[in-house]
C-alpha cells in the first residue's frame, strides 16, 4: 500500500492528543482541528461489569535478576521468546498455526525495565498522527517507517462486562460510531475467553484506527499484569511514512476462523459502508450480532478466533 492518499501532507504539530501520557507525543492534522473530547488513558481501565480490574497485578513475577529472561529459565516465557533482538513480534497470526499466548514480564518481575520481554507495556514509541480523512472521519497514520512485526499501539479503553457492552451497543443509533470491540480467544481445551473494550469516552490513540479489508496491522492479545489482555497492534508488513494505519475489525486477518460468517445482519440492522479502498474491499464494515440479541436470549457461538468489533 502506498503512502496515504487522503492527506498527503503530514504535520508535526506540537499539540499532543495523548496529553503527555505517552513517551512520544501524538500530533493532530490539520492544524487547529481537534477530535471530539475524550479522556486519554495509555492502558485499560475497569468499566461497569468488569470481572477483573485490569490494573490489578495478579501474575507472580519472574526471578531473572542476574540473567536475561529466556525460555526455560523465565516463568513469564512459557514456550518461546516473544520478540526478536529488534523488539519485533516473532510470530504473526496463523503463519505458524494458532499463535501461542503472549505473556510479558510484569511489575513484580525482578528483571530490569529494559528486559527484551517488555515491549507492549512501554506504550507508544513511534511518531503517530491523528488526521482527518475525507470519508472515514478521523484516522491514524505513522510519520515514520515501521518494520514488519514492530509494536505500534494498543486498543485501550474501558473493560466492560457482557451486559454493559450489550446495553451500550443497543443505545447506539445508526449514525453513532461504534468503538466497542469484542475479543474472543479460543483455548486448546475449547474454552472461549471474552473481553469487551470500549474506548469511546475513555481510551487511547487506538480508538482512531479505521477498518481495512487489507490492513497493515494485526491485533494480538498480550498479557502483562493480569488475565485481562492488552489488545496490542503490530505491523503485519513494512509500513511507509504517512501511510494510514488500519486493522480488520472482524479479527479474520491472519487468524484461523471457525464456523460460518458471523457478519450477516441481524434484526434488520443496517450495514455501514466500508471506505477502505482496497481491491479486496467487502463493501461493508464487519458486523458481529452477538451484542444485539434480545436480553432473554443467549449470544450465538463466537465466530472469530480473535478479535471483532460489534
mmCIF file of C-alpha atoms in Angstrom:
data_model
loop_
_atom_site.group_PDB
_atom_site.id
_atom_site.type_symbol
_atom_site.label_atom_id
_atom_site.label_comp_id
_atom_site.label_asym_id
_atom_site.label_seq_id
_atom_site.Cartn_x
_atom_site.Cartn_y
_atom_site.Cartn_z
ATOM 1 C CA UNK A 1 0.000 0.000 0.000
ATOM 2 C CA UNK A 2 1.356 3.411 -0.918
ATOM 3 C CA UNK A 3 1.512 6.382 1.392
ATOM 4 C CA UNK A 4 -1.850 7.775 2.443
ATOM 5 C CA UNK A 5 -3.688 9.337 -0.500
ATOM 6 C CA UNK A 6 -6.268 11.103 1.650
ATOM 7 C CA UNK A 7 -3.979 13.747 3.217
ATOM 8 C CA UNK A 8 -0.574 13.668 1.518
ATOM 9 C CA UNK A 9 0.895 16.344 3.738
ATOM 10 C CA UNK A 10 1.838 15.269 7.247
ATOM 11 C CA UNK A 11 2.429 17.601 10.137
ATOM 12 C CA UNK A 12 4.470 17.609 13.306
ATOM 13 C CA UNK A 13 2.208 19.956 15.247
ATOM 14 C CA UNK A 14 3.188 20.431 18.916
ATOM 15 C CA UNK A 15 -0.348 19.573 20.072
ATOM 16 C CA UNK A 16 -0.360 16.198 21.800
ATOM 17 C CA UNK A 17 -3.628 14.263 21.798
ATOM 18 C CA UNK A 18 -2.072 11.871 24.356
ATOM 19 C CA UNK A 19 -1.761 14.736 26.864
ATOM 20 C CA UNK A 20 1.808 13.749 27.721
ATOM 21 C CA UNK A 21 0.787 10.262 28.861
ATOM 22 C CA UNK A 22 2.833 8.518 26.134
ATOM 23 C CA UNK A 23 6.623 8.671 25.726
ATOM 24 C CA UNK A 24 6.139 10.143 22.229
ATOM 25 C CA UNK A 25 3.619 12.959 21.540
ATOM 26 C CA UNK A 26 0.767 12.159 19.128
ATOM 27 C CA UNK A 27 0.091 15.097 16.805
ATOM 28 C CA UNK A 28 -3.139 16.136 15.058
ATOM 29 C CA UNK A 29 -3.762 17.247 11.459
ATOM 30 C CA UNK A 30 -4.988 19.668 10.136
ATOM 31 C CA UNK A 31 -3.748 22.491 12.364
ATOM 32 C CA UNK A 32 -6.465 23.880 14.591
ATOM 33 C CA UNK A 33 -8.689 20.809 14.293
ATOM 34 C CA UNK A 34 -9.364 18.549 17.255
ATOM 35 C CA UNK A 35 -11.400 15.333 17.576
ATOM 36 C CA UNK A 36 -14.378 15.022 19.897
ATOM 37 C CA UNK A 37 -13.400 15.230 23.585
ATOM 38 C CA UNK A 38 -12.431 12.035 25.409
ATOM 39 C CA UNK A 39 -10.297 11.094 28.407
ATOM 40 C CA UNK A 40 -6.923 9.704 27.401
ATOM 41 C CA UNK A 41 -5.592 6.547 29.051
ATOM 42 C CA UNK A 42 -2.494 4.637 27.888
ATOM 43 C CA UNK A 43 -3.893 1.315 29.158
ATOM 44 C CA UNK A 44 -7.206 -0.362 30.041
ATOM 45 C CA UNK A 45 -9.319 0.876 32.941
ATOM 46 C CA UNK A 46 -12.065 -1.032 34.743
ATOM 47 C CA UNK A 47 -15.551 -0.225 33.478
ATOM 48 C CA UNK A 48 -19.034 -1.351 34.564
ATOM 49 C CA UNK A 49 -19.375 -5.107 34.891
ATOM 50 C CA UNK A 50 -15.666 -5.889 34.574
ATOM 51 C CA UNK A 51 -14.803 -9.097 36.449
ATOM 52 C CA UNK A 52 -11.176 -8.097 36.984
ATOM 53 C CA UNK A 53 -9.542 -4.706 37.400
ATOM 54 C CA UNK A 54 -7.002 -4.601 34.537
ATOM 55 C CA UNK A 55 -4.678 -2.512 36.713
ATOM 56 C CA UNK A 56 -4.559 -5.188 39.422
ATOM 57 C CA UNK A 57 -1.395 -7.306 39.419
ATOM 58 C CA UNK A 58 -2.370 -10.975 39.667
ATOM 59 C CA UNK A 59 0.585 -12.728 37.999
ATOM 60 C CA UNK A 60 3.697 -13.652 40.016
ATOM 61 C CA UNK A 61 6.951 -12.111 38.887
ATOM 62 C CA UNK A 62 9.969 -13.897 37.476
ATOM 63 C CA UNK A 63 13.265 -14.155 39.374
ATOM 64 C CA UNK A 64 15.579 -13.259 36.480
ATOM 65 C CA UNK A 65 17.667 -10.672 38.325
ATOM 66 C CA UNK A 66 21.170 -11.708 37.251
ATOM 67 C CA UNK A 67 20.342 -13.391 33.942
ATOM 68 C CA UNK A 68 18.295 -12.469 30.854
ATOM 69 C CA UNK A 69 14.710 -13.666 30.517
ATOM 70 C CA UNK A 70 14.867 -16.733 28.265
ATOM 71 C CA UNK A 71 12.517 -19.696 27.728
ATOM 72 C CA UNK A 72 13.065 -22.480 30.242
ATOM 73 C CA UNK A 73 14.505 -20.130 32.863
ATOM 74 C CA UNK A 74 11.942 -17.297 32.947
ATOM 75 C CA UNK A 75 8.455 -18.128 34.236
ATOM 76 C CA UNK A 76 6.936 -15.415 32.025
ATOM 77 C CA UNK A 77 8.208 -17.051 28.818
ATOM 78 C CA UNK A 78 6.090 -20.189 28.648
ATOM 79 C CA UNK A 79 7.129 -21.537 25.226
ATOM 80 C CA UNK A 80 9.448 -19.283 23.235
ATOM 81 C CA UNK A 81 10.753 -15.746 23.080
ATOM 82 C CA UNK A 82 8.012 -13.315 22.127
ATOM 83 C CA UNK A 83 10.207 -10.711 20.440
ATOM 84 C CA UNK A 84 13.441 -10.690 18.474
ATOM 85 C CA UNK A 85 16.518 -8.554 19.130
ATOM 86 C CA UNK A 86 14.809 -5.600 17.397
ATOM 87 C CA UNK A 87 11.683 -5.915 19.622
ATOM 88 C CA UNK A 88 9.633 -7.271 16.711
ATOM 89 C CA UNK A 89 6.971 -9.909 17.272
ATOM 90 C CA UNK A 90 8.324 -13.356 16.417
ATOM 91 C CA UNK A 91 5.070 -14.998 15.266
ATOM 92 C CA UNK A 92 2.382 -13.200 13.286
ATOM 93 C CA UNK A 93 -1.061 -14.869 13.292
ATOM 94 C CA UNK A 94 -1.569 -18.205 11.599
ATOM 95 C CA UNK A 95 1.776 -18.075 9.806
ATOM 96 C CA UNK A 96 2.815 -20.707 12.325
ATOM 97 C CA UNK A 97 -0.647 -22.137 13.048
ATOM 98 C CA UNK A 98 -2.545 -20.979 16.099
ATOM 99 C CA UNK A 99 -0.485 -18.360 17.879
ATOM 100 C CA UNK A 100 0.654 -19.245 21.422
ATOM 101 C CA UNK A 101 -0.385 -16.905 24.260
ATOM 102 C CA UNK A 102 1.943 -13.991 24.918
ATOM 103 C CA UNK A 103 2.949 -13.037 28.460
ATOM 104 C CA UNK A 104 5.301 -10.138 29.147
ATOM 105 C CA UNK A 105 7.289 -9.636 32.318
ATOM 106 C CA UNK A 106 5.310 -7.599 34.834
ATOM 107 C CA UNK A 107 5.646 -5.156 37.704
ATOM 108 C CA UNK A 108 6.599 -7.896 40.166
ATOM 109 C CA UNK A 109 9.366 -9.341 37.993
ATOM 110 C CA UNK A 110 12.946 -8.839 39.139
ATOM 111 C CA UNK A 111 14.295 -8.342 35.601
ATOM 112 C CA UNK A 112 15.251 -4.778 34.573
ATOM 113 C CA UNK A 113 12.966 -2.348 32.751
ATOM 114 C CA UNK A 114 14.976 -2.807 29.547
ATOM 115 C CA UNK A 115 14.220 -6.550 29.534
ATOM 116 C CA UNK A 116 13.576 -7.823 25.999
ATOM 117 C CA UNK A 117 10.240 -9.240 27.173
ATOM 118 C CA UNK A 118 8.853 -5.782 27.934
ATOM 119 C CA UNK A 119 7.501 -4.215 24.739
ATOM 120 C CA UNK A 120 3.757 -3.531 24.777
ATOM 121 C CA UNK A 121 3.870 -2.176 28.326
ATOM 122 C CA UNK A 122 6.217 0.603 27.199
ATOM 123 C CA UNK A 123 3.421 2.193 25.219
ATOM 124 C CA UNK A 124 3.722 4.243 22.045
ATOM 125 C CA UNK A 125 7.322 4.568 20.850
ATOM 126 C CA UNK A 126 6.626 5.726 17.271
ATOM 127 C CA UNK A 127 5.676 9.104 15.810
ATOM 128 C CA UNK A 128 1.960 8.773 15.114
ATOM 129 C CA UNK A 129 -0.584 11.330 13.953
ATOM 130 C CA UNK A 130 -4.355 11.560 14.216
ATOM 131 C CA UNK A 131 -5.659 13.055 10.972
ATOM 132 C CA UNK A 132 -8.974 13.897 9.364
ATOM 133 C CA UNK A 133 -9.863 11.708 6.387
ATOM 134 C CA UNK A 134 -12.245 12.601 3.575
ATOM 135 C CA UNK A 135 -14.820 9.859 4.126
ATOM 136 C CA UNK A 136 -13.966 7.977 7.323
ATOM 137 C CA UNK A 137 -13.870 10.720 9.929
ATOM 138 C CA UNK A 138 -10.658 10.688 11.933
ATOM 139 C CA UNK A 139 -7.894 8.195 11.263
ATOM 140 C CA UNK A 140 -4.392 7.364 12.467
ATOM 141 C CA UNK A 141 -1.184 7.300 10.427
ATOM 142 C CA UNK A 142 2.527 6.933 11.008
ATOM 143 C CA UNK A 143 5.071 9.676 10.445
ATOM 144 C CA UNK A 144 7.956 7.212 10.226
ATOM 145 C CA UNK A 145 8.788 3.858 8.668
ATOM 146 C CA UNK A 146 7.537 0.863 10.685
ATOM 147 C CA UNK A 147 9.133 -2.559 10.023
ATOM 148 C CA UNK A 148 7.042 -5.717 9.986
ATOM 149 C CA UNK A 149 6.432 -7.120 13.466
ATOM 150 C CA UNK A 150 7.009 -3.833 15.314
ATOM 151 C CA UNK A 151 4.573 -2.901 18.079
ATOM 152 C CA UNK A 152 2.585 0.220 17.172
ATOM 153 C CA UNK A 153 -0.044 0.903 19.838
ATOM 154 C CA UNK A 154 -2.757 -0.671 21.962
ATOM 155 C CA UNK A 155 -6.518 -0.540 21.583
ATOM 156 C CA UNK A 156 -7.195 0.583 25.153
ATOM 157 C CA UNK A 157 -10.319 1.735 26.912
ATOM 158 C CA UNK A 158 -12.934 0.700 29.455
ATOM 159 C CA UNK A 159 -13.081 -3.059 30.041
ATOM 160 C CA UNK A 160 -16.786 -3.947 30.261
ATOM 161 C CA UNK A 161 -18.895 -6.880 31.301
ATOM 162 C CA UNK A 162 -21.057 -8.517 28.620
ATOM 163 C CA UNK A 163 -24.328 -6.954 29.866
ATOM 164 C CA UNK A 164 -22.882 -3.433 29.894
ATOM 165 C CA UNK A 165 -21.332 -3.872 26.440
ATOM 166 C CA UNK A 166 -24.685 -5.047 25.086
ATOM 167 C CA UNK A 167 -26.511 -2.167 26.795
ATOM 168 C CA UNK A 168 -24.214 0.420 25.217
ATOM 169 C CA UNK A 169 -24.482 -1.200 21.789
ATOM 170 C CA UNK A 170 -28.281 -1.204 21.913
ATOM 171 C CA UNK A 171 -28.344 2.522 22.799
ATOM 172 C CA UNK A 172 -26.410 3.423 19.652
ATOM 173 C CA UNK A 173 -28.145 4.904 16.621
ATOM 174 C CA UNK A 174 -27.116 4.119 13.010
ATOM 175 C CA UNK A 175 -25.271 7.470 12.952
ATOM 176 C CA UNK A 176 -23.154 6.722 16.013
ATOM 177 C CA UNK A 177 -19.596 5.476 15.641
ATOM 178 C CA UNK A 178 -19.097 2.140 17.392
ATOM 179 C CA UNK A 179 -15.878 1.745 19.336
ATOM 180 C CA UNK A 180 -16.770 -1.403 21.293
ATOM 181 C CA UNK A 181 -14.665 -4.415 20.410
ATOM 182 C CA UNK A 182 -15.406 -7.997 21.424
ATOM 183 C CA UNK A 183 -12.272 -10.144 21.531
ATOM 184 C CA UNK A 184 -12.760 -13.905 21.769
ATOM 185 C CA UNK A 185 -9.758 -16.124 22.405
ATOM 186 C CA UNK A 186 -10.078 -19.859 21.798
ATOM 187 C CA UNK A 187 -8.085 -22.096 24.146
ATOM 188 C CA UNK A 188 -6.965 -25.591 23.190
ATOM 189 C CA UNK A 189 -9.421 -27.122 25.686
ATOM 190 C CA UNK A 190 -12.362 -25.491 23.894
ATOM 191 C CA UNK A 191 -12.775 -22.675 26.402
ATOM 192 C CA UNK A 192 -13.548 -19.240 24.950
ATOM 193 C CA UNK A 193 -12.332 -16.158 26.817
ATOM 194 C CA UNK A 194 -14.205 -12.952 26.007
ATOM 195 C CA UNK A 195 -13.034 -9.384 26.548
ATOM 196 C CA UNK A 196 -15.144 -6.297 25.781
ATOM 197 C CA UNK A 197 -13.405 -2.917 25.446
ATOM 198 C CA UNK A 198 -14.962 0.497 24.796
ATOM 199 C CA UNK A 199 -12.625 3.499 24.204
ATOM 200 C CA UNK A 200 -15.438 5.886 23.198
ATOM 201 C CA UNK A 201 -15.144 8.113 26.275
ATOM 202 C CA UNK A 202 -12.003 6.767 27.964
ATOM 203 C CA UNK A 203 -9.418 5.443 25.545
ATOM 204 C CA UNK A 204 -6.081 5.834 23.815
ATOM 205 C CA UNK A 205 -4.810 6.605 20.317
ATOM 206 C CA UNK A 206 -6.011 3.194 19.085
ATOM 207 C CA UNK A 207 -9.599 4.478 19.068
ATOM 208 C CA UNK A 208 -8.801 6.383 15.857
ATOM 209 C CA UNK A 209 -7.783 3.297 13.855
ATOM 210 C CA UNK A 210 -10.062 2.614 10.892
ATOM 211 C CA UNK A 211 -11.006 -0.753 9.429
ATOM 212 C CA UNK A 212 -9.433 -2.125 6.264
ATOM 213 C CA UNK A 213 -10.181 -5.308 4.366
ATOM 214 C CA UNK A 214 -6.425 -5.413 3.621
ATOM 215 C CA UNK A 215 -4.985 -3.990 6.855
ATOM 216 C CA UNK A 216 -1.383 -3.286 7.766
ATOM 217 C CA UNK A 217 -1.826 -4.026 11.491
ATOM 218 C CA UNK A 218 -2.628 -7.226 13.374
ATOM 219 C CA UNK A 219 -4.256 -7.275 16.816
ATOM 220 C CA UNK A 220 -2.693 -9.684 19.313
ATOM 221 C CA UNK A 221 -3.816 -10.167 22.951
ATOM 222 C CA UNK A 222 -0.797 -9.674 25.229
ATOM 223 C CA UNK A 223 -0.935 -10.232 28.983
ATOM 224 C CA UNK A 224 1.266 -8.294 31.379
ATOM 225 C CA UNK A 225 -0.066 -7.993 34.938
ATOM 226 C CA UNK A 226 -3.333 -9.952 34.800
ATOM 227 C CA UNK A 227 -5.539 -12.188 32.653
ATOM 228 C CA UNK A 228 -7.135 -9.096 31.106
ATOM 229 C CA UNK A 229 -5.381 -8.949 27.709
ATOM 230 C CA UNK A 230 -3.842 -5.768 26.379
ATOM 231 C CA UNK A 231 -5.013 -5.524 22.760
ATOM 232 C CA UNK A 232 -1.685 -4.885 21.072
ATOM 233 C CA UNK A 233 -1.439 -3.899 17.407
ATOM 234 C CA UNK A 234 1.678 -4.960 15.490
ATOM 235 C CA UNK A 235 2.772 -4.124 11.951
ATOM 236 C CA UNK A 236 1.713 -7.006 9.689
ATOM 237 C CA UNK A 237 4.066 -5.734 6.984
ATOM 238 C CA UNK A 238 6.510 -2.887 6.401
ATOM 239 C CA UNK A 239 4.603 0.407 6.644
ATOM 240 C CA UNK A 240 5.705 3.584 4.887
ATOM 241 C CA UNK A 241 5.755 7.079 6.429
ATOM 242 C CA UNK A 242 2.390 8.915 6.098
ATOM 243 C CA UNK A 243 0.572 5.619 5.463
ATOM 244 C CA UNK A 244 -2.738 5.245 7.282
ATOM 245 C CA UNK A 245 -2.770 2.560 9.956
ATOM 246 C CA UNK A 246 -5.658 0.083 9.973
ATOM 247 C CA UNK A 247 -6.726 -3.336 11.200
ATOM 248 C CA UNK A 248 -9.504 -5.775 10.373
ATOM 249 C CA UNK A 249 -12.409 -5.154 12.771
ATOM 250 C CA UNK A 250 -13.617 -8.739 12.276
ATOM 251 C CA UNK A 251 -10.363 -10.293 13.532
ATOM 252 C CA UNK A 252 -10.082 -12.503 10.455
ATOM 253 C CA UNK A 253 -6.784 -11.127 9.224
ATOM 254 C CA UNK A 254 -4.016 -13.764 9.711
ATOM 255 C CA UNK A 255 -6.237 -15.718 12.118
ATOM 256 C CA UNK A 256 -7.735 -19.151 11.612
ATOM 257 C CA UNK A 257 -11.523 -18.907 11.517
ATOM 258 C CA UNK A 258 -14.100 -21.283 12.932
ATOM 259 C CA UNK A 259 -17.693 -21.681 11.794
ATOM 260 C CA UNK A 260 -19.684 -19.676 9.291
ATOM 261 C CA UNK A 261 -19.512 -15.987 8.512
ATOM 262 C CA UNK A 262 -20.707 -14.156 11.599
ATOM 263 C CA UNK A 263 -21.128 -10.810 9.911
ATOM 264 C CA UNK A 264 -24.604 -11.247 8.487
ATOM 265 C CA UNK A 265 -27.028 -8.523 9.629
ATOM 266 C CA UNK A 266 -29.419 -9.349 12.482
ATOM 267 C CA UNK A 267 -32.726 -7.769 13.476
ATOM 268 C CA UNK A 268 -32.825 -5.546 10.411
ATOM 269 C CA UNK A 269 -29.711 -3.616 11.410
ATOM 270 C CA UNK A 270 -28.290 -1.572 8.543
ATOM 271 C CA UNK A 271 -24.748 -2.360 7.468
ATOM 272 C CA UNK A 272 -22.322 0.562 7.386
ATOM 273 C CA UNK A 273 -20.368 1.034 4.143
ATOM 274 C CA UNK A 274 -16.625 0.382 4.111
ATOM 275 C CA UNK A 275 -14.405 3.061 2.572
ATOM 276 C CA UNK A 276 -11.053 1.295 2.962
ATOM 277 C CA UNK A 277 -10.450 1.449 -0.795
ATOM 278 C CA UNK A 278 -8.618 -1.877 -1.029
ATOM 279 C CA UNK A 279 -9.040 -4.182 -4.022
ATOM 280 C CA UNK A 280 -10.486 -6.831 -1.708
ATOM 281 C CA UNK A 281 -12.979 -4.455 -0.068
ATOM 282 C CA UNK A 282 -16.132 -6.244 1.137
ATOM 283 C CA UNK A 283 -18.176 -3.024 0.669
ATOM 284 C CA UNK A 284 -19.482 -3.091 4.264
ATOM 285 C CA UNK A 285 -17.865 -2.907 7.683
ATOM 286 C CA UNK A 286 -17.683 -6.198 9.613
ATOM 287 C CA UNK A 287 -20.726 -6.970 11.740
ATOM 288 C CA UNK A 288 -20.983 -9.061 14.915
ATOM 289 C CA UNK A 289 -24.590 -9.583 16.021
ATOM 290 C CA UNK A 290 -23.775 -11.218 19.368
ATOM 291 C CA UNK A 291 -24.273 -7.982 21.327
ATOM 292 C CA UNK A 292 -27.531 -7.080 19.581
ATOM 293 C CA UNK A 293 -29.522 -10.108 20.792
ATOM 294 C CA UNK A 294 -32.604 -9.675 22.969
ATOM 295 C CA UNK A 295 -31.975 -9.669 26.755
ATOM 296 C CA UNK A 296 -33.663 -13.051 27.231
ATOM 297 C CA UNK A 297 -31.560 -14.671 24.517
ATOM 298 C CA UNK A 298 -28.117 -16.171 24.857
ATOM 299 C CA UNK A 299 -25.492 -14.827 22.450
ATOM 300 C CA UNK A 300 -24.727 -17.070 19.466
ATOM 301 C CA UNK A 301 -21.485 -19.060 19.408
ATOM 302 C CA UNK A 302 -18.449 -16.892 18.622
ATOM 303 C CA UNK A 303 -17.314 -16.941 15.005
ATOM 304 C CA UNK A 304 -13.854 -15.446 15.253
ATOM 305 C CA UNK A 305 -10.673 -16.848 16.705
ATOM 306 C CA UNK A 306 -9.525 -13.468 17.944
ATOM 307 C CA UNK A 307 -10.958 -10.011 17.652
ATOM 308 C CA UNK A 308 -14.067 -8.437 16.257
ATOM 309 C CA UNK A 309 -15.943 -5.166 16.525
ATOM 310 C CA UNK A 310 -19.614 -5.479 17.273
#
